[in-house]
Short mmCIF file of C-alpha atoms and ligand atoms in Angstrom, two decimals:
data_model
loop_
_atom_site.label_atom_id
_atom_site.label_comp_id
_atom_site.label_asym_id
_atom_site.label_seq_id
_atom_site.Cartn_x
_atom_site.Cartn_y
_atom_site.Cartn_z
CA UNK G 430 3.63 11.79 -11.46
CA UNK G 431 2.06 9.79 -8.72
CA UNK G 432 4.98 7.92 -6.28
CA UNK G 433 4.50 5.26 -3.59
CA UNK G 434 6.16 5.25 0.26
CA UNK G 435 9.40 3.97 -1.71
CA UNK G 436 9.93 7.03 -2.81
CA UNK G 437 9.84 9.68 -0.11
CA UNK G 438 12.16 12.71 -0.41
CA UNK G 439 12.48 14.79 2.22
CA UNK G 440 11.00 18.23 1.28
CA UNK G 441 14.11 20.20 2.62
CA UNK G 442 15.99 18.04 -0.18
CA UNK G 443 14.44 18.68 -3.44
CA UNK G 444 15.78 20.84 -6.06
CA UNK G 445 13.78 23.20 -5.19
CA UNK G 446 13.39 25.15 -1.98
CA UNK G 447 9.75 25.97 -0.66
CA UNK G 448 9.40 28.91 1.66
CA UNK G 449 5.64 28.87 2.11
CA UNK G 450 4.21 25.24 2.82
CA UNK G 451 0.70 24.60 4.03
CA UNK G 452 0.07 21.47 5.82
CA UNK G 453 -3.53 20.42 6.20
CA UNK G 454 -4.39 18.12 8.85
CA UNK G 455 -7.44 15.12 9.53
CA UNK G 456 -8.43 13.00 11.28
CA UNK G 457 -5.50 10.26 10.26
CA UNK G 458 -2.71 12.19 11.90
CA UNK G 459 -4.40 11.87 15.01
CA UNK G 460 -5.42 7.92 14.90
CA UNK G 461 -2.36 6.95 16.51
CA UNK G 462 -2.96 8.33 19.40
CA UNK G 463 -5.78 6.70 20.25
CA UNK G 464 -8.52 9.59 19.13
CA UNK G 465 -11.30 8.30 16.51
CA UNK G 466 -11.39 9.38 12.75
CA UNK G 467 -15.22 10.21 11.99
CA UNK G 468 -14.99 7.80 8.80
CA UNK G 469 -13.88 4.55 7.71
CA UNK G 470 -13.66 1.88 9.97
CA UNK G 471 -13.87 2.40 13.61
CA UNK G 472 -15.20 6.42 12.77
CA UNK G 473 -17.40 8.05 14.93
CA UNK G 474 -19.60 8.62 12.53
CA UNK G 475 -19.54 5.10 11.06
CA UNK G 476 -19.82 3.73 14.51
CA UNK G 477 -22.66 5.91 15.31
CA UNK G 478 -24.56 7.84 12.16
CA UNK G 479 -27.01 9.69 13.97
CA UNK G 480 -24.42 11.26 15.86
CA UNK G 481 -23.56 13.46 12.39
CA UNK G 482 -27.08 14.10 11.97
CA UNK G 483 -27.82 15.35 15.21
CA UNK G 484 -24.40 17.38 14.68
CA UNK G 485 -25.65 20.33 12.96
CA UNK G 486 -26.35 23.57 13.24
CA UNK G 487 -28.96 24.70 15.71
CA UNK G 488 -28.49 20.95 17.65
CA UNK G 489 -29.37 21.52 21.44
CA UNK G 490 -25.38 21.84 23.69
CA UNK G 491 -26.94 19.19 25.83
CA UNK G 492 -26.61 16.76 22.55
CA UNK G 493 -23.38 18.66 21.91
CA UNK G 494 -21.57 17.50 25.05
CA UNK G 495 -23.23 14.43 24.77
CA UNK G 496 -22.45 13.70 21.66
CA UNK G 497 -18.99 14.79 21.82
CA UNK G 498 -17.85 13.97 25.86
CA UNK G 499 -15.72 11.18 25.08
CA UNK G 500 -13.51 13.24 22.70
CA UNK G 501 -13.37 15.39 25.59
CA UNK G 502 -12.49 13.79 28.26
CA UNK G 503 -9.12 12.09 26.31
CA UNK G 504 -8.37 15.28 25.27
CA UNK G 505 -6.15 16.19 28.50
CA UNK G 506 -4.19 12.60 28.10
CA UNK G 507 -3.68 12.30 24.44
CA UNK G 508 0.27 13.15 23.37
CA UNK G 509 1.12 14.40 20.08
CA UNK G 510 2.25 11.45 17.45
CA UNK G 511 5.45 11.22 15.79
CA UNK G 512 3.86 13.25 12.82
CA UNK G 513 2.74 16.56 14.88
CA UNK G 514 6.37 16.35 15.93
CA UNK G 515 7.93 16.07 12.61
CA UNK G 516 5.84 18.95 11.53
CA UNK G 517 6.17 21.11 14.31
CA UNK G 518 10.58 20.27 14.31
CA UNK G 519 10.94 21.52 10.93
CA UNK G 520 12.89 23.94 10.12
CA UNK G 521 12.91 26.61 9.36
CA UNK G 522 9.45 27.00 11.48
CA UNK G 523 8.23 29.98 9.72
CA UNK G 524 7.72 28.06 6.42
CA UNK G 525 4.79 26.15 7.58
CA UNK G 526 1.57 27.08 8.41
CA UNK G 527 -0.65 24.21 9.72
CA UNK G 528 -4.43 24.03 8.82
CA UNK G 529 -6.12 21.09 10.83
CA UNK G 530 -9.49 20.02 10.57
CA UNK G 531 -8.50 18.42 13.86
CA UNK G 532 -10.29 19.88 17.22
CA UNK G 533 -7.85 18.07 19.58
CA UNK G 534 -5.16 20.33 20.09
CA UNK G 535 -2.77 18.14 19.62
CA UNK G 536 -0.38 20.42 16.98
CA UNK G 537 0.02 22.78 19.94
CA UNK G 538 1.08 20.39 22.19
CA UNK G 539 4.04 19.10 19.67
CA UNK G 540 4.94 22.48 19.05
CA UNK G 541 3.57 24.33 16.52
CA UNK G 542 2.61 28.02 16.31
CA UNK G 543 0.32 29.59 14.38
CA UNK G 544 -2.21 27.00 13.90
CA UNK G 545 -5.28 27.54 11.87
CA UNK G 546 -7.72 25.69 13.11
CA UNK G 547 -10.46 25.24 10.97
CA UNK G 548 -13.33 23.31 12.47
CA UNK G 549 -12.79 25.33 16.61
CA UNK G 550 -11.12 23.59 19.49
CA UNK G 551 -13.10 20.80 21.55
CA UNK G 552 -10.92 22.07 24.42
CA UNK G 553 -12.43 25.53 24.41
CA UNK G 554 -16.17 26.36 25.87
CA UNK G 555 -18.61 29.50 24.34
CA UNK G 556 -22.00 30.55 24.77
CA UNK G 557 -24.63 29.71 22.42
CA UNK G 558 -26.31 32.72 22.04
CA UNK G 559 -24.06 35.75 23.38
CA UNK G 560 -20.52 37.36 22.05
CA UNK G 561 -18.77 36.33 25.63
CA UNK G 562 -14.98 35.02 24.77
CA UNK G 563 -14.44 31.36 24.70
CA UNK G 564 -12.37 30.16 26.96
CA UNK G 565 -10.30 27.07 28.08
CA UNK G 566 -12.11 23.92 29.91
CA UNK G 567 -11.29 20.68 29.29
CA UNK G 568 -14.58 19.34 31.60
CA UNK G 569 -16.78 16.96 29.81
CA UNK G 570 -19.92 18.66 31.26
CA UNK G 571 -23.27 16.09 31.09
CA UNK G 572 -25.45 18.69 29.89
CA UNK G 573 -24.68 22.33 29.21
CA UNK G 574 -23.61 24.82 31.37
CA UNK G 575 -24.89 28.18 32.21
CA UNK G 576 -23.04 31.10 30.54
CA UNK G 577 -21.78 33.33 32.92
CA UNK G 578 -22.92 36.85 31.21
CA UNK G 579 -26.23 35.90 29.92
CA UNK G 580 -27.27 32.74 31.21
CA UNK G 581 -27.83 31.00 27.98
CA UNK G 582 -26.19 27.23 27.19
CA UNK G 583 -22.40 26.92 26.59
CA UNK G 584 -21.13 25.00 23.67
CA UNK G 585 -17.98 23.60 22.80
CA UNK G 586 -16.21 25.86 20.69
CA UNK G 587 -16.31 23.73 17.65
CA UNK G 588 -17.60 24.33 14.23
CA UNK G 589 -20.79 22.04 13.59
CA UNK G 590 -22.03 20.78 10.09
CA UNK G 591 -23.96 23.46 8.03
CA UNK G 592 -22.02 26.32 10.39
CA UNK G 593 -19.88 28.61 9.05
CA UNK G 594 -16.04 28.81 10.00
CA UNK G 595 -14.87 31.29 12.08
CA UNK G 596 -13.67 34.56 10.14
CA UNK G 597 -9.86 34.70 11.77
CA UNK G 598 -9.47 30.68 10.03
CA UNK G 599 -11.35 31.89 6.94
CA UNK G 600 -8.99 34.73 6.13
CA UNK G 601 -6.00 32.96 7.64
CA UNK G 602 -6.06 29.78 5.28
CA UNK G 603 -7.55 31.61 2.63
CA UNK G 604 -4.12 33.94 2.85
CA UNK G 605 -2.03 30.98 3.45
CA UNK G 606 -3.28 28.76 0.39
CA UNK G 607 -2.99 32.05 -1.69
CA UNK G 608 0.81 32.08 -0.98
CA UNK G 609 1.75 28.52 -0.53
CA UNK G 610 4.51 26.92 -3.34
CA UNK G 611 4.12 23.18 -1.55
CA UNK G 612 0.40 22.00 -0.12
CA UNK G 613 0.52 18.74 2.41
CA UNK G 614 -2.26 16.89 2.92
CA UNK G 615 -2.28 14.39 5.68
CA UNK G 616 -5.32 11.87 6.87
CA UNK G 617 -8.00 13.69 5.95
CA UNK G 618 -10.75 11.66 3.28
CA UNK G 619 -11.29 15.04 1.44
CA UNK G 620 -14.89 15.16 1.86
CA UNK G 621 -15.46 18.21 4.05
CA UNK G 622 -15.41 21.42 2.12
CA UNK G 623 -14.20 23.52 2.74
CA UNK G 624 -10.99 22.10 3.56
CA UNK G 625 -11.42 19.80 0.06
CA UNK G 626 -11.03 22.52 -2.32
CA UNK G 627 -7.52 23.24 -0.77
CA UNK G 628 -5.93 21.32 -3.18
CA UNK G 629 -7.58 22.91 -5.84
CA UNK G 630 -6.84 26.02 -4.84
CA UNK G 631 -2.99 25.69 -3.65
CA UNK G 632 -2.56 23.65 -7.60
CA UNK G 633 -4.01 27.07 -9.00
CA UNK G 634 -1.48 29.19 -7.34
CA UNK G 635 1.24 26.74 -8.71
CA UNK G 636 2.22 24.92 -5.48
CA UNK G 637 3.43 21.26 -5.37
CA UNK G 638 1.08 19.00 -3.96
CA UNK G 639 1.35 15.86 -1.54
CA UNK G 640 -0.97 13.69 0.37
CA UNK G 641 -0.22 11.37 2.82
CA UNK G 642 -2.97 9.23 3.80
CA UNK G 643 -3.24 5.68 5.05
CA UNK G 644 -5.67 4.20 2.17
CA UNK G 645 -6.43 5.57 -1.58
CA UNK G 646 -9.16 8.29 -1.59
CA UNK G 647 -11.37 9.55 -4.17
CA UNK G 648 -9.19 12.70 -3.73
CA UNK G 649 -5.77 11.11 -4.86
CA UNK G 650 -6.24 12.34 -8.58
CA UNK G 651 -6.40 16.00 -7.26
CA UNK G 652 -2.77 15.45 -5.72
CA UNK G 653 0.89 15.44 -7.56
CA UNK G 654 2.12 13.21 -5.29
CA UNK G 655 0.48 10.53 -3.16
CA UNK G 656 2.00 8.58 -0.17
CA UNK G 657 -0.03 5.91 0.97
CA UNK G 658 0.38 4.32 4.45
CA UNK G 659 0.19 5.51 8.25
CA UNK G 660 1.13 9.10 8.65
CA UNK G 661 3.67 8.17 11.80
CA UNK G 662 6.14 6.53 9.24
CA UNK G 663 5.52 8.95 6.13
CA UNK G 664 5.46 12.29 7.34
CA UNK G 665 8.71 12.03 9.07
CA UNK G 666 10.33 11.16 6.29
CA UNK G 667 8.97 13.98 4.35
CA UNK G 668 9.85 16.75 7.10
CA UNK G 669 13.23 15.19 8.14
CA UNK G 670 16.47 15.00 6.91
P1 OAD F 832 -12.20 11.34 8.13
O1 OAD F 832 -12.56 10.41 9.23
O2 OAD F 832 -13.24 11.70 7.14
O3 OAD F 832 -10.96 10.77 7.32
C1 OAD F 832 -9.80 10.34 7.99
C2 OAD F 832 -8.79 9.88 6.94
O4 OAD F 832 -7.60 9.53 7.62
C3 OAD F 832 -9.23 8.67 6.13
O5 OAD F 832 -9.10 8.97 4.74
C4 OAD F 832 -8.27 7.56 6.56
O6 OAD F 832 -7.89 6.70 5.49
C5 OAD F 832 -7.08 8.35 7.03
N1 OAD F 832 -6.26 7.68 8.07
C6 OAD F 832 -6.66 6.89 9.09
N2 OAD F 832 -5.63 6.50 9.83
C7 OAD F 832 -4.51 7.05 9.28
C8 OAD F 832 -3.11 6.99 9.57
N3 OAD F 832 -2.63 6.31 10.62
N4 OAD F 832 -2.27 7.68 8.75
C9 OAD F 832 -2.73 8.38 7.69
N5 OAD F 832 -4.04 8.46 7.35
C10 OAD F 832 -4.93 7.80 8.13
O7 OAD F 832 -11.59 12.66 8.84
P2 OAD F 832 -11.41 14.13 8.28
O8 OAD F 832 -11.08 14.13 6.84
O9 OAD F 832 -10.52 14.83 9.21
O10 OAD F 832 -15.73 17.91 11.14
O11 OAD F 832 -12.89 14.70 8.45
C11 OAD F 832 -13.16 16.04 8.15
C12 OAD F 832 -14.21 16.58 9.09
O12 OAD F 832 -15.36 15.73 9.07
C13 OAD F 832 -13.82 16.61 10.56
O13 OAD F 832 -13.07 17.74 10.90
C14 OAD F 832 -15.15 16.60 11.25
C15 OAD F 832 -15.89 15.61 10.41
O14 OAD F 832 -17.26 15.81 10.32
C16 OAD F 832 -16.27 18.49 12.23
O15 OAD F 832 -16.31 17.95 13.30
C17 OAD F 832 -16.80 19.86 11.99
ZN1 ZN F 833 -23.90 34.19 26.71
#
């Protein structure tokens, strides 16, 4: 049964009680505060196409940073929106385990703990070439950076198209997707596996399954239950009270 924004019932209020929810996370959640989905109108990736090609695995850091320095430099600004917070309030905490496509950080900064996330962190730095740690840095650097230990370039700690995810977010969703009895989608087109087969895979283990997005998708028909309109307004109703 598909319902409309009408319709919204909070998910601590339903007949049944979930104990294991995933919420998955785009690009949508994050419009609101001013960051850029990558498609759709006003995406990075509609504004500027060759910016995804060049985006791949193997592309120079130099093209990296350049590609992806304005991201950067609002990262240290940008304040979680009224749906990070409504995730990252509910209660109990331990339910949820958030998956985010999202490199911006911004579930941390509302709160929550625990987060998988997927694609890397724009706010993190690692080498190119060597196993040093990543670590935090928030500078928008022009062109890459030496790394300290073996003097190739630093990248931001991101995962790029045609590179694999890292092992801890592999296991970790896989695990969390394997368990899950409700599966929340929220702003995210559905057209970046891995993160699209979720839904298929959460529906196989039996959980419930919602997405919250702001337009229709070609993914709606994988979902139980579809909200459509801005995530700010839907997805408190769904985690409140
Ligand atoms: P997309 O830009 O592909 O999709 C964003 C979705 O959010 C669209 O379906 C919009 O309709 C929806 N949306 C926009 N504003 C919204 C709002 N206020 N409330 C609710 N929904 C809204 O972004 P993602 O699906 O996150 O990968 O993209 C997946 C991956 O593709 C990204 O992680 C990135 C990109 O290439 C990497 O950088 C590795
Ligand atoms: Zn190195």
């Amino acid at each position: 049964m598909k319902t409309t924004s009408q319709s919204i019932v909070p998910i601590g209020k339903r007949g049944r009680s979930y104990q294991r929810i995933v919420v998955l996370t785009g690009a949508g959640i994050s419009a609101s505060a001013g960051l850029p989905t990558f498609r759709g109108p006003g995406g990075l990736w509609t504004k500027n196409p060759e910016l995804a090609n060049a985006l791949v695995a193997g592309a120079h850091p130099d093209l990296m940073w350049k590609a992806l320095g304005g991201l950067r430099a609002a990262i240290p600004t940008t304040k979680p929106t009224p749906a990070h917070l409504a995730i990252a309030r509910f209660s109990p905490a331990s339910a949820v385990t958030v998956i985010t496509q999202n490199v911006d950080g911004l579930h941390e900064k509302a709160g929550s703990s625990g987060v998988i996330a997927l694609h890397g962190r724009l706010a993190r730095t690692r080498c190119s070439s060597c196993d040093a740690p990543s670590f935090d840095d928030e500078a928008p650097h022009a062109t890459a950076p030496p790394c300290p230990k073996c003097g190739a370039p630093l990248r931001p700690d991101i995962v790029m198209f045609e590179e694999s995810l890292g092992a801890a977010e592999e296991m970790g969703s896989k695990r969390a997707l394997r368990d899950c009895d409700l599966f929340i989608a929220i702003g995210t087109s559905g057209t970046v596996w891995p993160a699209s087969s979720f839904v298929r895979s959460a529906s196989f283990e039996g959980a419930h399954t919602i997405l919250v997005n702001l337009t229709a998708t070609e993914g709606d028909s994988a979902f139980a239950e579809v909200h459509h309109g801005p995530a700010d307004e839907i997805v408190p109703q769904l985690f409140g009270g």
